Coordinates of C-alpha atoms in Angstrom, one line a residue:
M1 CA 9.6 -86.4 31.7
G2 CA 10.9 -86.4 28.2
V3 CA 14.3 -85.8 26.6
F4 CA 14.7 -82.4 25.0
D5 CA 16.0 -82.4 21.5
R6 CA 17.6 -78.9 21.2
S7 CA 18.2 -79.2 17.4
R8 CA 14.5 -79.5 16.8
R9 CA 13.2 -77.7 19.9
K10 CA 10.9 -80.7 20.7
F11 CA 10.3 -83.1 23.5
L12 CA 10.6 -86.8 22.6
Y13 CA 8.4 -89.2 24.5
G14 CA 9.4 -92.6 23.0
S15 CA 7.7 -92.7 19.7
C16 CA 5.6 -89.7 20.6
V17 CA 6.8 -86.2 19.5
M18 CA 5.3 -83.1 21.2
A19 CA 6.2 -79.9 19.5
V20 CA 6.9 -76.9 21.8
M21 CA 3.7 -74.9 22.2
P22 CA 3.4 -71.5 20.6
L23 CA 3.4 -68.4 22.7
A24 CA 0.2 -68.4 24.7
H25 CA -2.4 -65.8 25.6
G26 CA -1.6 -63.3 22.9
W27 CA 1.3 -61.5 24.8
T28 CA 3.7 -59.1 23.2
V29 CA 7.1 -60.6 23.9
A30 CA 10.3 -58.6 23.9
S31 CA 13.2 -59.5 21.7
A32 CA 15.1 -62.6 22.8
R33 CA 17.9 -62.1 25.3
P34 CA 21.5 -63.0 24.3
M35 CA 22.4 -66.7 24.2
S36 CA 23.9 -68.0 27.4
A37 CA 27.4 -69.4 27.6
T38 CA 27.4 -71.5 30.8
D39 CA 28.3 -75.1 30.1
G40 CA 28.2 -78.2 32.2
E41 CA 25.6 -80.5 33.8
H42 CA 22.9 -78.7 35.8
D43 CA 20.4 -80.1 38.3
L44 CA 17.4 -78.7 36.4
H45 CA 16.4 -76.8 33.2
L46 CA 13.1 -75.0 32.8
V47 CA 12.3 -74.7 29.1
N48 CA 9.6 -73.3 26.9
G49 CA 8.6 -70.6 29.3
I50 CA 8.0 -66.9 29.3
I51 CA 10.6 -65.3 31.5
V52 CA 9.4 -62.4 33.6
D53 CA 12.5 -61.8 35.7
G54 CA 11.2 -59.4 38.3
D55 CA 12.7 -56.2 37.0
G56 CA 9.6 -55.0 35.3
R57 CA 10.9 -55.5 31.8
P58 CA 8.8 -57.2 29.1
G59 CA 8.6 -61.0 29.3
Y60 CA 10.5 -63.1 26.7
R61 CA 10.6 -66.7 25.7
G62 CA 13.5 -68.4 27.5
E63 CA 15.0 -71.0 29.8
V64 CA 16.4 -71.2 33.3
A65 CA 19.1 -73.5 34.6
I66 CA 19.3 -74.3 38.3
S67 CA 22.1 -76.1 40.3
K68 CA 22.8 -76.5 44.0
G69 CA 19.9 -74.2 45.0
R70 CA 21.0 -71.3 42.8
I71 CA 20.1 -70.0 39.3
V72 CA 23.2 -70.6 37.3
D73 CA 22.0 -69.6 33.8
I74 CA 19.1 -67.7 32.2
G75 CA 18.4 -66.6 28.7
Q76 CA 16.8 -67.5 25.4
R77 CA 18.6 -70.8 25.5
V78 CA 20.8 -72.1 28.4
S79 CA 23.9 -74.2 27.6
G80 CA 24.9 -77.5 29.0
T81 CA 22.8 -80.5 30.0
A82 CA 20.6 -81.1 33.0
R83 CA 19.7 -84.1 35.0
Q84 CA 16.0 -83.0 34.9
V85 CA 14.2 -80.9 32.2
F86 CA 10.8 -79.4 32.7
D87 CA 8.8 -78.2 29.8
V88 CA 6.5 -75.5 31.3
Q89 CA 4.5 -75.3 28.1
G90 CA 4.4 -71.5 27.6
Q91 CA 3.6 -70.6 31.2
V92 CA 5.3 -67.7 33.0
I93 CA 8.5 -68.4 34.9
A94 CA 9.0 -65.7 37.6
P95 CA 10.8 -65.2 40.9
G96 CA 9.0 -66.5 43.9
F97 CA 6.7 -64.0 45.5
I98 CA 7.6 -62.2 48.7
N99 CA 4.9 -61.7 51.3
M100 CA 5.9 -58.4 52.9
L101 CA 3.5 -58.8 55.8
S102 CA 2.9 -62.3 56.9
W103 CA 1.3 -63.7 60.1
A104 CA 2.5 -67.3 59.4
N105 CA 4.2 -67.4 62.8
E106 CA 2.0 -70.1 64.2
T107 CA 0.6 -71.7 61.1
L108 CA 4.1 -72.7 60.0
I109 CA 4.5 -74.5 63.4
A110 CA 1.4 -76.5 62.7
D111 CA 2.0 -77.1 58.9
G112 CA 5.3 -76.1 57.4
R113 CA 3.9 -76.4 53.9
A114 CA 2.3 -73.0 54.1
Q115 CA -0.2 -74.2 51.5
S116 CA -2.5 -71.1 51.2
D117 CA 0.5 -69.0 50.2
L118 CA 2.6 -71.6 48.4
R119 CA -0.3 -72.3 46.0
Q120 CA -0.2 -68.6 45.1
G121 CA 3.6 -68.7 44.4
V122 CA 4.8 -67.2 47.7
T123 CA 8.3 -68.4 48.6
L124 CA 9.2 -65.9 51.4
E125 CA 7.1 -65.1 54.5
V126 CA 8.2 -61.9 56.2
M127 CA 6.9 -61.7 59.8
G128 CA 7.1 -59.5 62.8
E129 CA 4.5 -56.6 62.6
G130 CA 4.7 -55.2 66.1
W131 CA 5.0 -58.6 67.7
S132 CA 7.7 -61.2 67.0
M133 CA 8.2 -64.8 68.2
G134 CA 10.9 -63.6 70.6
P135 CA 12.7 -62.5 72.6
Y136 CA 10.7 -63.7 75.6
S137 CA 10.8 -62.9 79.3
K138 CA 9.2 -65.3 81.8
Q139 CA 6.0 -63.2 81.8
T140 CA 5.7 -62.7 78.1
R141 CA 6.4 -66.4 77.4
Q142 CA 3.5 -67.3 79.7
T143 CA 1.3 -64.7 78.0
A144 CA 2.1 -66.2 74.6
I145 CA 1.2 -69.7 75.8
D146 CA -2.1 -68.5 77.4
A147 CA -3.0 -66.8 74.1
Q148 CA -2.8 -70.0 72.0
T149 CA -6.1 -71.1 70.4
D150 CA -6.3 -74.0 67.9
I151 CA -2.6 -74.3 67.4
H152 CA -0.9 -75.5 70.6
Y153 CA 2.9 -75.7 70.9
P154 CA 5.5 -75.5 73.6
V155 CA 7.6 -72.3 73.6
T156 CA 11.0 -73.9 73.9
W157 CA 13.0 -70.9 72.5
N158 CA 14.0 -67.6 74.0
S159 CA 15.2 -65.4 71.0
L160 CA 13.7 -64.7 67.6
D161 CA 16.7 -66.4 66.0
E162 CA 16.0 -69.6 68.0
Y163 CA 12.4 -69.6 66.8
L164 CA 13.3 -69.1 63.1
S165 CA 16.0 -71.8 63.4
M166 CA 13.5 -74.1 65.0
L167 CA 11.2 -73.7 61.9
E168 CA 14.1 -74.5 59.6
R169 CA 15.1 -77.6 61.6
K170 CA 11.4 -78.7 61.7
G171 CA 11.1 -78.4 58.0
I172 CA 9.3 -75.7 56.0
S173 CA 8.5 -75.4 52.3
V174 CA 8.9 -71.7 52.2
N175 CA 11.6 -69.3 53.3
V176 CA 11.1 -67.2 56.5
A177 CA 12.3 -63.9 57.8
S178 CA 11.3 -61.6 60.5
F179 CA 11.5 -58.2 62.1
I180 CA 11.9 -57.9 65.8
G181 CA 8.7 -56.5 67.2
A182 CA 8.8 -53.1 68.9
T183 CA 5.9 -54.2 71.0
T184 CA 7.6 -57.4 71.9
V185 CA 10.7 -55.5 73.1
R186 CA 8.5 -53.1 75.1
E187 CA 6.6 -56.0 76.8
V188 CA 9.9 -57.7 77.8
V189 CA 11.3 -54.5 79.4
L190 CA 8.2 -52.6 80.5
G191 CA 5.4 -55.1 80.7
Y192 CA 1.9 -54.2 79.6
G193 CA 1.4 -50.9 81.3
D194 CA 0.9 -47.3 79.9
V195 CA 4.4 -46.2 81.0
Q196 CA 7.4 -44.6 79.4
P197 CA 10.9 -46.1 79.7
T198 CA 13.6 -44.6 81.8
Q199 CA 16.9 -44.0 80.0
E200 CA 18.2 -47.3 81.5
Q201 CA 15.1 -49.2 80.3
L202 CA 15.3 -47.6 76.8
G203 CA 18.9 -48.8 76.7
Q204 CA 17.8 -52.3 77.5
M205 CA 15.2 -52.1 74.7
V206 CA 17.8 -50.8 72.2
A207 CA 20.2 -53.7 73.3
L208 CA 17.4 -56.3 72.5
V209 CA 17.0 -54.8 69.1
G210 CA 20.8 -54.9 68.5
D211 CA 21.0 -58.5 69.6
A212 CA 18.1 -59.4 67.2
M213 CA 19.8 -57.5 64.3
R214 CA 23.0 -59.4 64.9
D215 CA 20.9 -62.6 64.8
G216 CA 19.6 -61.6 61.4
A217 CA 16.4 -59.7 62.0
L218 CA 15.4 -57.5 59.0
G219 CA 14.8 -54.5 61.2
V220 CA 12.4 -53.4 63.9
A221 CA 8.6 -53.2 63.4
S222 CA 5.9 -51.4 65.3
A223 CA 2.1 -51.7 65.5
I224 CA 1.3 -48.5 67.2
P225 CA -2.5 -48.6 67.3
Y226 CA -2.6 -51.7 69.5
A227 CA -1.9 -51.6 73.2
P228 CA 0.7 -51.8 74.6
G229 CA 2.5 -50.6 71.5
S230 CA 0.2 -47.6 71.4
Y231 CA 1.9 -46.3 74.6
A232 CA 5.2 -45.8 72.8
H233 CA 6.1 -42.1 72.1
A234 CA 8.2 -40.9 69.2
P235 CA 11.6 -40.9 71.1
E236 CA 11.2 -44.6 71.8
L237 CA 10.5 -45.4 68.2
V238 CA 13.4 -43.2 67.0
A239 CA 15.8 -45.0 69.4
L240 CA 14.8 -48.5 68.2
A241 CA 14.8 -47.5 64.6
R242 CA 18.2 -45.9 64.9
E243 CA 19.6 -49.1 66.3
A244 CA 18.1 -51.2 63.5
G245 CA 19.5 -48.8 60.9
R246 CA 22.9 -49.0 62.5
H247 CA 23.0 -52.7 61.7
G248 CA 21.7 -52.2 58.1
G249 CA 18.1 -52.9 58.9
I250 CA 14.9 -50.9 58.3
Y251 CA 12.0 -49.6 60.5
A252 CA 8.5 -51.0 59.5
T253 CA 5.4 -49.6 61.1
H254 CA 1.6 -50.0 61.3
I255 CA 1.3 -46.2 61.7
R256 CA -0.5 -44.6 64.6
S257 CA -3.6 -43.8 62.7
E258 CA -5.0 -44.7 59.3
S259 CA -8.1 -42.5 59.7
E260 CA -8.7 -39.1 61.3
T261 CA -5.0 -38.3 61.9
L262 CA -3.6 -40.3 58.9
L263 CA -1.5 -37.5 57.6
E264 CA 0.0 -36.8 61.1
A265 CA 0.8 -40.5 61.5
I266 CA 2.6 -40.5 58.1
D267 CA 4.5 -37.5 59.2
E268 CA 5.5 -39.3 62.3
A269 CA 6.8 -42.3 60.3
I270 CA 8.7 -40.0 57.9
D271 CA 10.2 -38.1 60.8
V272 CA 11.7 -41.3 62.1
S273 CA 13.5 -41.8 58.8
R274 CA 14.6 -38.1 58.8
K275 CA 16.0 -38.3 62.3
T276 CA 17.7 -41.7 61.9
R277 CA 18.4 -42.0 58.2
T278 CA 16.9 -45.4 58.5
P279 CA 14.6 -46.6 55.7
V280 CA 10.9 -46.7 56.8
H281 CA 8.3 -49.1 55.5
I282 CA 4.6 -48.5 56.1
Y283 CA 2.4 -51.5 56.5
H284 CA -1.0 -51.8 54.6
L285 CA -1.2 -48.2 53.5
K286 CA -4.8 -47.0 53.5
A287 CA -7.3 -44.3 54.5
A288 CA -9.6 -46.2 56.8
G289 CA -13.3 -45.3 57.1
V290 CA -15.3 -43.9 54.2
Q291 CA -15.5 -40.6 56.0
Y292 CA -11.7 -40.3 55.7
K293 CA -11.1 -41.7 52.2
A294 CA -10.5 -38.2 50.8
K295 CA -7.2 -38.1 52.8
F296 CA -5.6 -40.9 50.8
P297 CA -4.3 -38.7 47.9
A298 CA -2.7 -36.4 50.4
A299 CA -1.1 -39.3 52.2
V300 CA 0.4 -40.6 49.0
A301 CA 1.6 -37.1 48.1
R302 CA 3.5 -36.8 51.5
I303 CA 5.2 -40.1 51.0
E304 CA 6.2 -39.2 47.4
A305 CA 7.6 -35.8 48.6
A306 CA 9.7 -37.6 51.2
R307 CA 10.9 -40.1 48.6
S308 CA 11.8 -37.2 46.2
A309 CA 13.8 -35.6 49.1
G310 CA 15.9 -38.7 49.3
L311 CA 14.3 -40.6 52.1
R312 CA 13.8 -44.3 51.6
I313 CA 10.0 -44.5 52.3
S314 CA 8.0 -47.5 51.1
A315 CA 4.8 -49.2 51.8
D316 CA 2.7 -52.3 51.1
I317 CA -1.0 -53.1 50.6
Y318 CA -3.4 -56.0 50.5
S319 CA -5.8 -56.4 47.7
Y320 CA -9.0 -56.3 49.7
T321 CA -11.3 -53.6 51.2
S322 CA -11.3 -55.1 54.7
A323 CA -8.8 -55.2 57.6
W324 CA -8.2 -58.2 59.8
A325 CA -7.7 -57.2 63.4
I326 CA -9.0 -57.7 66.9
L327 CA -12.1 -56.3 68.7
T328 CA -9.9 -54.7 71.3
I329 CA -8.8 -52.1 68.8
G330 CA -12.2 -50.5 69.4
I331 CA -11.4 -50.2 73.1
P332 CA -9.7 -47.1 74.5
P333 CA -6.0 -47.7 75.2
W334 CA -6.2 -46.5 78.9
A335 CA -8.6 -49.3 79.6
Q336 CA -6.2 -51.9 78.2
A337 CA -3.2 -50.8 80.3
G338 CA -1.8 -53.8 82.2
G339 CA -3.1 -56.4 79.7
L340 CA -6.2 -58.3 79.0
D341 CA -6.8 -59.5 82.6
A342 CA -6.5 -55.9 83.8
F343 CA -9.1 -54.8 81.3
I344 CA -11.5 -57.6 82.3
E345 CA -11.1 -56.6 85.9
R346 CA -12.0 -52.9 85.0
M347 CA -15.2 -54.1 83.4
N348 CA -16.4 -55.4 86.7
D349 CA -16.4 -51.8 87.9
K350 CA -19.6 -50.1 86.7
A351 CA -18.1 -46.6 86.5
Q352 CA -15.2 -47.7 84.5
R353 CA -17.3 -49.7 82.2
A354 CA -19.7 -46.8 81.6
R355 CA -16.7 -44.6 80.7
V356 CA -15.5 -47.3 78.2
V357 CA -19.0 -47.5 76.6
A358 CA -19.2 -43.8 76.3
E359 CA -15.7 -43.5 74.7
I360 CA -16.2 -46.3 72.2
S361 CA -19.6 -44.7 71.2
S362 CA -18.0 -41.3 70.6
P363 CA -17.3 -40.5 66.9
K364 CA -14.3 -38.5 68.2
A365 CA -12.7 -41.3 70.2
G366 CA -9.1 -39.9 70.1
W367 CA -7.6 -43.3 69.1
E368 CA -7.8 -45.7 66.2
N369 CA -11.4 -46.9 66.9
F370 CA -12.2 -49.5 64.3
Y371 CA -15.7 -49.9 65.9
Q372 CA -16.5 -46.3 64.7
L373 CA -14.7 -46.7 61.4
A374 CA -16.5 -50.0 60.3
G375 CA -19.6 -49.9 62.4
P376 CA -21.2 -52.9 64.0
G377 CA -22.6 -54.0 60.6
G378 CA -19.2 -53.8 59.1
T379 CA -17.5 -55.8 61.8
L380 CA -17.4 -59.6 61.1
L381 CA -16.5 -61.9 63.9
V382 CA -14.0 -64.5 62.8
A383 CA -12.6 -66.7 65.6
F384 CA -13.0 -67.2 69.3
K385 CA -10.8 -68.9 71.9
S386 CA -13.8 -70.4 73.7
P387 CA -15.6 -73.3 72.0
A388 CA -18.8 -72.0 73.6
L389 CA -18.6 -68.8 71.5
Q390 CA -17.4 -70.3 68.2
H391 CA -20.9 -70.6 66.8
L392 CA -20.9 -66.8 66.6
A393 CA -18.0 -66.8 64.0
G394 CA -19.2 -65.6 60.6
K395 CA -21.8 -63.2 62.1
T396 CA -21.4 -59.4 62.3
L397 CA -21.3 -57.6 65.6
A398 CA -24.6 -56.1 64.8
Q399 CA -26.2 -59.6 64.3
V400 CA -24.8 -60.9 67.6
A401 CA -26.0 -57.8 69.4
E402 CA -29.5 -58.3 68.0
M403 CA -29.4 -62.0 69.0
R404 CA -28.4 -61.1 72.6
G405 CA -30.6 -58.0 72.9
T406 CA -27.7 -55.8 74.0
S407 CA -26.2 -52.7 72.4
P408 CA -23.4 -53.3 69.9
V409 CA -20.9 -51.6 72.2
D410 CA -21.9 -53.7 75.2
T411 CA -21.8 -56.8 73.0
L412 CA -18.2 -55.9 72.0
I413 CA -17.1 -55.6 75.6
D414 CA -19.0 -58.7 76.6
L415 CA -17.4 -60.9 73.9
V416 CA -13.9 -59.9 74.9
V417 CA -14.6 -60.5 78.5
E418 CA -16.4 -63.9 77.9
D419 CA -13.8 -65.1 75.5
R420 CA -10.8 -63.8 77.5
S421 CA -9.2 -62.9 74.2
P422 CA -9.0 -59.9 71.9
V423 CA -11.4 -61.7 69.4
S424 CA -10.2 -62.0 65.8
S425 CA -12.4 -59.9 63.6
I426 CA -12.7 -58.5 60.0
F427 CA -13.4 -54.7 59.6
F428 CA -14.7 -53.3 56.3
L429 CA -12.8 -50.0 56.2
T430 CA -12.2 -49.0 52.6
D431 CA -13.9 -49.1 49.3
E432 CA -13.0 -50.8 46.0
A433 CA -12.1 -47.4 44.4
Q434 CA -9.3 -46.9 46.9
V435 CA -8.0 -50.5 46.3
R436 CA -7.9 -49.9 42.6
E437 CA -6.0 -46.6 43.1
K438 CA -3.5 -48.3 45.3
I439 CA -3.0 -51.2 42.9
Q440 CA -1.6 -48.8 40.4
I441 CA 1.0 -47.0 42.6
P442 CA 4.4 -48.4 41.4
W443 CA 6.3 -48.2 44.8
L444 CA 3.7 -50.3 46.7
A445 CA 4.6 -53.9 47.5
F446 CA 2.1 -56.6 48.6
G447 CA 1.5 -58.3 51.9
S448 CA -1.3 -60.6 52.9
D449 CA -1.4 -59.5 56.6
A450 CA -2.5 -63.1 57.3
G451 CA -1.3 -66.6 58.1
A452 CA -0.5 -69.4 55.8
P453 CA -2.9 -72.2 56.7
S454 CA -4.0 -75.3 54.9
A455 CA -7.6 -76.1 54.0
E456 CA -7.6 -79.1 56.2
G457 CA -7.4 -80.3 59.8
M458 CA -7.4 -77.9 62.7
F459 CA -7.4 -74.9 60.3
L460 CA -11.0 -75.6 59.4
N461 CA -12.1 -75.1 63.0
T462 CA -12.1 -71.3 62.6
L463 CA -12.7 -68.8 59.8
T464 CA -10.0 -66.7 58.3
H465 CA -9.7 -63.7 56.0
P466 CA -10.0 -64.7 52.3
R467 CA -6.7 -62.9 51.7
S468 CA -5.0 -65.8 53.5
Y469 CA -5.7 -67.8 50.4
G470 CA -6.0 -65.1 47.7
N471 CA -4.0 -61.9 48.2
F472 CA -1.5 -62.5 45.4
S473 CA -3.7 -64.5 43.0
R474 CA -6.3 -61.8 43.3
V475 CA -3.8 -59.2 42.1
L476 CA -2.7 -61.4 39.1
G477 CA -6.1 -62.7 38.2
H478 CA -8.5 -59.8 38.9
Y479 CA -6.5 -56.6 38.7
V480 CA -4.0 -57.7 36.0
R481 CA -5.9 -60.0 33.8
T482 CA -9.5 -58.8 34.2
E483 CA -9.2 -55.1 35.2
K484 CA -5.9 -54.5 33.4
L485 CA -4.9 -51.9 36.0
L486 CA -1.2 -52.9 35.7
S487 CA 0.8 -55.1 33.5
L488 CA 1.8 -58.6 34.4
E489 CA 5.5 -57.5 34.5
Q490 CA 4.7 -54.6 36.8
A491 CA 2.7 -56.8 39.2
I492 CA 5.5 -59.4 39.4
H493 CA 8.1 -56.7 40.0
R494 CA 6.1 -55.5 43.0
M495 CA 5.9 -59.0 44.4
T496 CA 9.6 -59.8 43.9
A497 CA 12.4 -57.4 43.1
L498 CA 10.7 -54.4 44.8
P499 CA 10.2 -56.1 48.2
A500 CA 13.6 -57.6 48.0
S501 CA 15.0 -54.1 47.5
I502 CA 13.0 -52.7 50.4
L503 CA 14.2 -55.5 52.7
R504 CA 17.8 -55.0 51.4
L505 CA 18.2 -58.6 50.2
A506 CA 21.0 -59.1 47.8
D507 CA 20.3 -62.3 45.9
R508 CA 16.5 -62.9 46.1
G509 CA 13.6 -61.4 44.2
R510 CA 15.0 -61.8 40.6
L511 CA 15.6 -64.5 38.1
Q512 CA 19.3 -63.8 37.8
A513 CA 22.5 -66.0 37.7
G514 CA 23.8 -66.4 41.2
Y515 CA 20.5 -65.7 42.9
H516 CA 18.7 -68.3 45.1
A517 CA 16.5 -70.5 43.0
D518 CA 13.1 -69.3 44.4
V519 CA 11.0 -69.8 41.2
V520 CA 7.3 -70.0 40.4
V521 CA 5.7 -71.2 37.2
F522 CA 2.1 -70.2 36.7
D523 CA -0.5 -69.8 34.0
P524 CA -1.6 -66.1 33.8
A525 CA -4.8 -67.1 32.1
R526 CA -5.8 -69.4 35.0
I527 CA -4.4 -67.9 38.2
E528 CA -7.4 -67.1 40.3
T529 CA -8.6 -66.8 43.9
H530 CA -11.7 -68.7 45.0
A531 CA -11.7 -67.8 48.7
T532 CA -14.7 -65.8 50.0
Y533 CA -15.6 -64.3 53.4
E534 CA -18.2 -67.0 53.8
H535 CA -15.9 -69.8 52.6
P536 CA -12.3 -68.6 53.0
H537 CA -10.6 -72.0 53.2
I538 CA -10.3 -72.5 49.4
Y539 CA -7.0 -72.7 47.6
S540 CA -6.1 -70.4 44.6
T541 CA -5.5 -72.1 41.3
G542 CA -3.2 -71.4 38.4
V543 CA 0.2 -72.0 39.9
S544 CA 1.8 -75.1 38.6
H545 CA 5.2 -75.4 40.1
V546 CA 7.3 -73.7 42.8
W547 CA 11.0 -74.3 43.6
V548 CA 12.4 -72.9 46.9
N549 CA 16.2 -72.8 47.0
G550 CA 16.1 -75.2 44.1
T551 CA 13.8 -77.7 45.9
H552 CA 10.6 -78.6 44.1
V553 CA 8.0 -77.9 46.8
L554 CA 4.9 -77.5 44.5
K555 CA 4.5 -79.9 41.5
D556 CA 1.5 -79.8 39.2
G557 CA -0.3 -77.6 41.7
E558 CA 0.1 -79.9 44.6
P559 CA 2.7 -79.6 47.5
T560 CA 5.4 -82.2 47.4
G561 CA 6.0 -82.0 51.1
A562 CA 9.7 -81.2 50.5
H563 CA 11.4 -78.8 52.9
G564 CA 13.2 -76.3 50.7
G565 CA 12.7 -73.3 53.1
Q566 CA 15.6 -71.4 54.8
V567 CA 15.8 -68.6 57.3
V568 CA 16.6 -65.4 55.4
R569 CA 18.6 -63.1 57.6
G570 CA 19.2 -59.4 57.3
R571 CA 22.3 -57.3 56.7
G572 CA 23.4 -57.2 60.3
W573 CA 23.7 -60.9 60.7
A574 CA 27.0 -61.5 62.5
K575 CA 27.4 -64.9 60.9
D576 CA 26.6 -63.8 57.3
D577 CA 28.3 -66.1 54.8
G578 CA 26.0 -65.3 51.9
H579 CA 23.9 -68.4 52.5
N580 CA 20.7 -66.6 53.3
G581 CA 20.5 -63.9 50.6
A582 CA 21.3 -60.9 52.8
S583 CA 23.4 -58.0 51.5
N584 CA 26.8 -57.5 53.1
P585 CA 26.7 -54.9 55.8
S586 CA 27.6 -51.4 54.6

């Protein structure tokens, strides 16, 4: 680390003098911002960078000063001195990226470094799509334990807040936040059956949401295509969303259909916002199935009409053509009532099995049937609970059916029964043209819809989706640098300030004085994903440094092992003291 000579704008390394590098990569840089006027000694100065502050404005050459976990100064040149100075050598300095849809729930328990995301510049994992890590009942706690695969852990907490606080005490390199899962709430009060709540039961569900909101949940989130969440009718969703909104939160949803009834499903989500005045966020917006891709423009038009009418409707996407889900999404909901054990028992009955086979095989299934949307050749098996079946990972359902000499539908059912799990799978549902169209929509944020594993240890026992390692770097490397579908500043805005606004976070998502020092430094000419479907456990490259709450957690592209992560709580947090970056309740 050299001493920075401000009079000559050079770094002095003993007798060696290294001039500040010229502006790299041929960018057009905006006029310099006004000089800063903050004096004093800071913890850290980042100098000789291109500031892209998250607001979508053109980048400019500048510096950032950090003290006590916060950005204290930013501009063409910061004042004062610093205990440590980093010359970032013409690379971009940006806010840390926010993963709007993360499934790092378990991977963070196994490895708090969150390497697959951290090495892409992610500093906040937002979890809770449908299911959250609490609250638990005795029954749902045992179900969660029984469902564990490679990552084994004791469930020592009861509430979502206790889980998040456990992660923070354990030590994590990234920030974490979560919705309370609407399915989780339903399971605690109603179990796993296809039933509707009484008024008393609905009151209990609403109370659980209220408790979670006071503990700092960002809102309530549903995943309606998956049983038992699929049994929820609109009044239930409205009641839960209204309670989340009452505490300053939002309603996020994996809508009821992304295919045949996509437009009706979007109308249902918009109607929740209209009835409750609660902001609504739609997870991984898409038109699933090539036969339904023509519906996508109309879906976007409906959302934009609702936004123009004053409703706060937003969405996110991942930068791949395939979904990562479970084989049981191809099984009719009635057959899954009561949970996995009940389904397996039904499959011992020849008449019920024959009915399930017929309904899965029908092009007009009446539910979100990924088997029909992707086909057996477009369904890639990823991970099994049983070691005896793990050799099938990496093969398509069609290939396994041919190996076994059974029909693809029978093979699907057999695999779920034999593995006694939903069976993690990848479904190829959209085409590249749709991804390119989505990349250019300015109100769409980004979420990996994946965990945050490491390319080592137990994580290598199973496959994963390549977006676990490449969702954000693919946007910046492929769609920004190569395809030029959006500018670097636009992409960073949609990874930082936009999701922070959607989540109603007051002091994260921007490079701004007073904000938490979640900062990423990367080379836009080098950022790249290397993960593939065949070899997904490969880190992205191009991110040099990451600071989380001012703690240096990635240095020269490698994790430091430092624990800078905090729990980021929502607006309803009863103990809000401004520490976690939530807005004050309104």
